[in-house]
């Protein structure tokens, strides 16, 4: 499919599922971006995830985000129970404005539903010349290091750094050993998962994707990932007055919807520190990137940018079984 055809399909199916127009457009764009950049677990597959959340009543399909300014450097958006994409779109312009005025600003998204990666958000801000960080909890699916029962969400962290004349440096990773969507894709395809991805409901190691989905995922890097997951819970939960992952899954009440809660996004304007010298110092940073790439190492996001170039030229290929499931939405 061409990306335009994929975008039209995503918008149509989101509307057929009951999502209001502006929400459908914003959510579709995130899904198309994932598919375009070769991130299948965050791509058009997420139409099925969104449809399930809408049908389960987890999402307010016509929510109207409300923007407020608690302090000079802060922006808060109450998403009204809708998907996070439109809430971010409403708050981002004010976040950017405040970062440029104050050197640094923060955006809290509250009362939103999350199903997507965070890199589209930090990449958009880095594309505006800002350094960006984003954090969000999810549902309690992940056991802390040393335990086997869920406490944390997959709790991603994303970072964006502007690069003169080229795509931003961006990374986005879950603090779990793998994205939950990746396990779900293994389940759909009947493939085993590595034993270090999670535990079954009895706390035993397993290679069965379904067993991990019904048990607990593991953090990456043992205690280090566990500590980062706890940090995300605090930053994007109690700090902004929103849910922890345990509270989110309790609020779901067994409906099987996407995580409910908040997101914290920080934006820093390098010119706030550097003034007229900003371009010279951003150029200095390029020496680090050159040292990485010069020895054959890959920068985070390089694979996505390469996939993006191919997709823009050639379109994308959707598995037939997934396409059939997507076409059944709203029928």
Coordinates of C-alpha atoms in Angstrom, one line a residue:
X1 CA 0.0 0.0 0.0
X2 CA 1.1 3.6 -0.5
X3 CA 1.3 5.7 2.7
X4 CA -1.6 7.8 1.5
X5 CA -3.8 4.8 1.0
X6 CA -2.7 3.5 4.4
X7 CA -3.6 6.8 6.0
X8 CA -7.0 6.9 4.3
X9 CA -7.7 3.3 5.5
X10 CA -6.6 4.1 9.0
X11 CA -8.8 7.2 9.2
X12 CA -11.8 5.4 7.7
X13 CA -11.5 2.4 10.1
X14 CA -11.1 4.6 13.1
X15 CA -14.2 6.6 12.2
X16 CA -16.0 3.3 11.5
X17 CA -15.0 2.2 15.0
X18 CA -16.7 5.3 16.4
X19 CA -13.8 7.8 16.8
X20 CA -14.5 11.4 16.2
X21 CA -12.9 13.1 13.2
X22 CA -10.1 15.1 14.7
X23 CA -9.2 12.2 17.0
X24 CA -9.2 9.8 14.0
X25 CA -6.9 11.9 12.0
X26 CA -4.4 12.4 14.9
X27 CA -4.4 8.7 15.9
X28 CA -4.1 7.5 12.2
X29 CA -1.1 9.7 11.7
X30 CA 0.7 8.0 14.6
X31 CA -0.1 4.5 13.3
X32 CA 1.0 5.4 9.7
X33 CA 4.3 6.8 11.1
X34 CA 5.0 3.5 12.9
X35 CA 4.3 1.5 9.8
X36 CA 6.2 3.9 7.6
X37 CA 9.3 3.6 9.9
X38 CA 9.3 -0.2 10.0
X39 CA 7.9 -0.4 13.6
X40 CA 5.3 -3.1 13.0
X41 CA 4.3 -3.5 16.6
X42 CA 3.5 0.2 16.7
X43 CA 2.1 0.5 13.2
X44 CA -1.2 -0.3 11.6
X45 CA -1.6 -3.3 13.8
X46 CA -2.6 -0.8 16.5
X47 CA -5.9 -0.3 14.7
X48 CA -7.0 -3.5 16.3
X49 CA -5.8 -2.3 19.7
X50 CA -7.6 1.1 19.3
X51 CA -10.8 -0.6 18.1
X52 CA -10.8 -2.9 21.1
X53 CA -10.4 0.1 23.5
X54 CA -13.2 2.0 21.8
X55 CA -15.6 -1.0 21.8
X56 CA -14.8 -1.7 25.4
X57 CA -15.7 1.9 26.4
X58 CA -12.2 2.7 27.7
X59 CA -11.9 5.7 25.3
X60 CA -14.1 8.7 25.2
X61 CA -14.3 8.9 21.4
X62 CA -15.3 12.5 21.1
X63 CA -13.3 14.0 24.1
X64 CA -12.4 17.7 23.9
X65 CA -9.0 18.4 25.3
X66 CA -8.8 21.3 27.7
X67 CA -5.5 23.3 27.9
X68 CA -4.4 25.2 31.0
X69 CA -1.2 26.9 32.3
X70 CA -0.6 26.1 36.0
X71 CA 2.7 28.1 36.0
X72 CA 4.7 30.2 33.6
X73 CA 6.8 27.3 32.3
X74 CA 4.1 24.6 32.5
X75 CA 1.3 23.4 30.2
X76 CA -1.4 21.0 31.3
X77 CA -3.9 19.3 29.0
X78 CA -6.9 17.3 30.4
X79 CA -7.6 14.9 27.6
X80 CA -11.0 14.1 28.8
X81 CA -10.5 10.4 28.5
X82 CA -9.6 10.5 24.8
X83 CA -6.5 9.1 23.0
X84 CA -3.3 11.1 23.8
X85 CA -2.6 12.2 20.2
X86 CA -5.1 15.0 20.0
X87 CA -4.2 16.2 23.6
X88 CA -0.6 16.4 22.6
X89 CA -1.4 18.3 19.4
X90 CA -3.4 20.8 21.5
X91 CA -0.7 21.3 24.0
X92 CA 2.5 21.2 21.9
X93 CA 2.3 24.8 20.4
X94 CA 2.1 26.3 23.9
X95 CA 4.9 24.0 25.1
X96 CA 7.2 25.1 22.3
X97 CA 6.3 28.8 22.9
X98 CA 7.1 28.5 26.6
X99 CA 10.4 26.6 26.0
X100 CA 11.6 29.4 23.7
X101 CA 10.5 32.1 26.1
X102 CA 11.8 30.5 29.3
X103 CA 14.5 28.1 28.1
X104 CA 12.7 25.1 29.4
X105 CA 9.0 24.0 29.7
X106 CA 7.0 21.0 30.6
X107 CA 3.7 19.6 29.3
X108 CA 1.5 17.2 31.4
X109 CA -1.1 15.2 29.5
X110 CA -3.7 14.0 32.0
X111 CA -6.7 11.6 31.7
X112 CA -5.6 10.2 28.3
X113 CA -5.5 6.7 26.8
X114 CA -2.1 5.5 25.4
X115 CA -1.4 2.9 22.8
X116 CA 1.6 4.2 20.9
X117 CA 5.3 4.8 21.0
X118 CA 6.6 8.2 22.2
X119 CA 9.1 8.9 19.5
X120 CA 6.7 10.8 17.2
X121 CA 6.3 13.4 19.9
X122 CA 9.9 14.0 20.7
X123 CA 10.9 13.9 17.0
X124 CA 8.3 16.6 16.3
X125 CA 9.7 18.8 19.1
X126 CA 13.3 18.1 18.0
X127 CA 12.3 19.1 14.5
X128 CA 11.4 22.5 16.0
X129 CA 15.0 22.8 17.4
X130 CA 14.2 21.7 20.9
X131 CA 15.7 19.0 23.1
X132 CA 12.8 16.8 24.3
X133 CA 12.2 14.0 26.9
X134 CA 8.9 12.1 27.3
X135 CA 7.7 9.6 29.9
X136 CA 4.5 7.6 30.4
X137 CA 3.5 4.6 32.5
X138 CA 1.0 2.0 31.1
X139 CA -0.8 -1.0 32.6
X140 CA 0.9 -3.0 35.3
X141 CA 2.3 -5.8 33.1
X142 CA 6.0 -5.8 34.2
X143 CA 7.6 -7.4 37.3
X144 CA 10.3 -5.5 39.1
X145 CA 13.8 -7.1 39.1
X146 CA 13.9 -9.8 41.7
X147 CA 10.1 -10.3 41.5
X148 CA 7.6 -12.1 39.3
X149 CA 4.4 -10.2 39.8
X150 CA 3.4 -7.1 37.7
X151 CA 4.0 -3.7 39.3
X152 CA 5.3 -1.5 36.4
X153 CA 4.0 -0.7 33.0
X154 CA 6.3 -1.0 29.9
X155 CA 7.1 2.6 30.9
X156 CA 8.8 4.0 27.8
X157 CA 11.4 6.8 27.8
X158 CA 12.0 8.9 24.7
X159 CA 14.6 11.5 23.9
X160 CA 15.0 13.9 20.9
X161 CA 18.0 16.0 20.0
X162 CA 18.0 18.5 17.0
X163 CA 20.7 18.1 14.4
X164 CA 21.4 20.9 11.9
X165 CA 20.4 20.0 8.4
X166 CA 19.3 16.4 9.0
X167 CA 16.9 14.2 11.0
X168 CA 17.0 14.5 14.8
X169 CA 18.7 12.0 17.0
X170 CA 15.9 10.2 18.6
X171 CA 15.6 7.1 20.9
X172 CA 12.5 5.6 22.4
X173 CA 12.6 2.4 24.4
X174 CA 10.4 0.6 26.9
X175 CA 12.0 -0.1 30.3
X176 CA 10.5 -3.6 29.9
X177 CA 12.7 -6.2 28.0
X178 CA 10.5 -5.8 24.9
X179 CA 7.4 -3.9 23.8
X180 CA 4.2 -5.6 24.7
X181 CA 3.0 -5.2 21.2
X182 CA 6.0 -7.4 20.1
X183 CA 4.8 -10.2 22.3
X184 CA 1.3 -9.8 20.9
X185 CA 2.6 -10.1 17.4
X186 CA 4.4 -13.3 18.4
X187 CA 1.1 -14.6 19.8
X188 CA -0.8 -13.8 16.7
X189 CA 1.8 -15.6 14.5
X190 CA 2.2 -18.6 16.9
X191 CA 5.9 -17.9 17.5
X192 CA 7.8 -18.7 20.7
X193 CA 9.3 -15.8 22.6
X194 CA 12.8 -15.7 24.3
X195 CA 12.6 -17.0 27.9
X196 CA 14.1 -13.8 29.2
X197 CA 11.0 -11.8 28.1
X198 CA 8.7 -12.8 30.9
X199 CA 7.1 -15.2 33.3
X200 CA 3.9 -17.2 33.3
X201 CA 1.1 -16.5 35.9
X202 CA 2.9 -18.8 38.4
X203 CA 6.2 -16.9 38.1
X204 CA 8.0 -19.5 36.0
X205 CA 10.1 -18.7 33.0
X206 CA 8.3 -19.4 29.7
X207 CA 8.6 -19.1 25.9
X208 CA 4.9 -19.0 25.3
X209 CA 3.7 -15.6 24.3
X210 CA 0.2 -16.1 25.6
X211 CA 1.6 -17.2 29.0
X212 CA 3.8 -14.0 29.3
X213 CA 0.7 -11.9 28.3
X214 CA -1.2 -13.5 31.2
X215 CA 1.7 -13.4 33.6
X216 CA 4.4 -10.8 33.8
X217 CA 7.0 -9.2 31.5
X218 CA 10.6 -8.6 32.6
X219 CA 12.5 -5.3 32.8
X220 CA 15.5 -4.8 30.5
X221 CA 18.9 -4.8 32.2
X222 CA 17.6 -6.3 35.4
X223 CA 17.7 -3.8 38.3
X224 CA 18.7 -0.9 36.0
X225 CA 15.6 -1.2 33.9
X226 CA 13.6 -1.7 37.1
X227 CA 14.9 1.6 38.6
X228 CA 14.1 3.5 35.4
X229 CA 10.6 2.0 35.3
X230 CA 10.0 3.2 38.9
X231 CA 11.3 6.7 37.9
X232 CA 8.7 6.8 35.0
X233 CA 5.9 5.8 37.4
X234 CA 6.8 8.7 39.6
X235 CA 7.4 11.3 36.9
X236 CA 4.3 10.6 34.9
X237 CA 2.0 9.4 37.7
X238 CA 2.0 11.1 41.1
X239 CA 4.1 14.1 40.0
X240 CA 1.4 15.2 37.5
X241 CA -1.5 13.9 39.5
X242 CA -2.2 10.9 37.3
X243 CA -2.4 7.1 37.6
X244 CA 0.3 4.6 38.2
X245 CA 0.4 1.5 36.1
X246 CA -1.3 -0.5 38.9
X247 CA -4.0 2.1 39.1
X248 CA -4.5 2.1 35.4
X249 CA -5.0 -1.6 35.0
X250 CA -7.4 -1.5 38.0
X251 CA -9.4 1.3 36.3
X252 CA -9.6 -0.9 33.2
X253 CA -11.7 -3.4 35.2
X254 CA -10.9 -6.3 32.9
X255 CA -12.0 -4.6 29.7
X256 CA -8.7 -5.2 28.0
X257 CA -8.3 -1.7 26.8
X258 CA -5.2 0.4 26.4
X259 CA -3.5 2.1 29.4
X260 CA -5.2 5.1 31.0
X261 CA -3.3 7.9 32.6
X262 CA -0.8 10.6 32.0
X263 CA 2.4 11.6 30.2
X264 CA 5.1 14.1 31.0
X265 CA 7.0 15.9 28.2
X266 CA 10.0 18.2 28.8
X267 CA 11.2 20.6 26.2
X268 CA 14.5 22.5 26.4
X269 CA 15.6 25.3 24.0
X270 CA 19.4 25.0 23.6
X271 CA 19.5 28.7 22.8
X272 CA 18.3 29.3 26.4
X273 CA 21.7 28.2 27.6
X274 CA 23.8 29.1 24.6
X275 CA 22.4 32.2 23.1
X276 CA 24.0 33.2 19.8
X277 CA 26.5 30.3 20.2
X278 CA 23.9 27.6 19.9
X279 CA 24.7 26.5 16.3
X280 CA 28.4 26.3 17.2
X281 CA 27.7 24.0 20.1
X282 CA 25.2 21.9 18.2
X283 CA 27.9 21.4 15.6
X284 CA 30.3 20.2 18.4
X285 CA 27.7 17.6 19.3
X286 CA 28.0 16.2 15.7
X287 CA 31.6 15.1 16.6
X288 CA 30.1 12.5 19.0
X289 CA 27.7 11.2 16.3
X290 CA 30.6 11.0 13.9
X291 CA 32.7 9.0 16.4
X292 CA 29.9 6.5 16.8
X293 CA 29.1 6.0 13.1
X294 CA 32.8 6.2 12.2
X295 CA 33.4 2.8 13.8
X296 CA 30.4 1.1 12.2
X297 CA 28.1 1.5 15.2
X298 CA 24.4 2.4 14.5
X299 CA 22.8 5.5 16.0
X300 CA 19.3 4.9 17.5
X301 CA 16.6 5.9 14.9
X302 CA 18.9 5.2 11.9
X303 CA 17.0 2.0 11.1
X304 CA 13.7 3.9 11.3
X305 CA 14.9 6.7 9.0
X306 CA 16.2 4.1 6.5
X307 CA 12.8 2.3 6.6
X308 CA 11.1 5.7 6.2
X309 CA 13.0 6.4 3.0
X310 CA 12.0 3.0 1.5
X311 CA 8.4 3.4 2.5
X312 CA 8.1 6.9 1.0
X313 CA 9.5 5.5 -2.3
X314 CA 7.9 2.0 -2.3
X315 CA 5.0 2.0 0.1
X316 CA 4.5 -0.6 2.8
X317 CA 3.5 -4.3 2.9
X318 CA 0.8 -5.4 5.3
X319 CA 0.4 -9.1 6.3
X320 CA -2.7 -10.5 4.6
X321 CA -4.1 -11.9 7.9
X322 CA -3.7 -8.5 9.6
X323 CA -5.3 -6.7 6.6
X324 CA -8.3 -9.0 6.8
X325 CA -8.7 -8.3 10.5
X326 CA -8.5 -4.5 9.9
X327 CA -11.1 -4.7 7.1
X328 CA -13.5 -6.3 9.6
X329 CA -13.4 -3.3 11.8
X330 CA -16.8 -1.6 11.9
X331 CA -18.4 -4.2 9.6

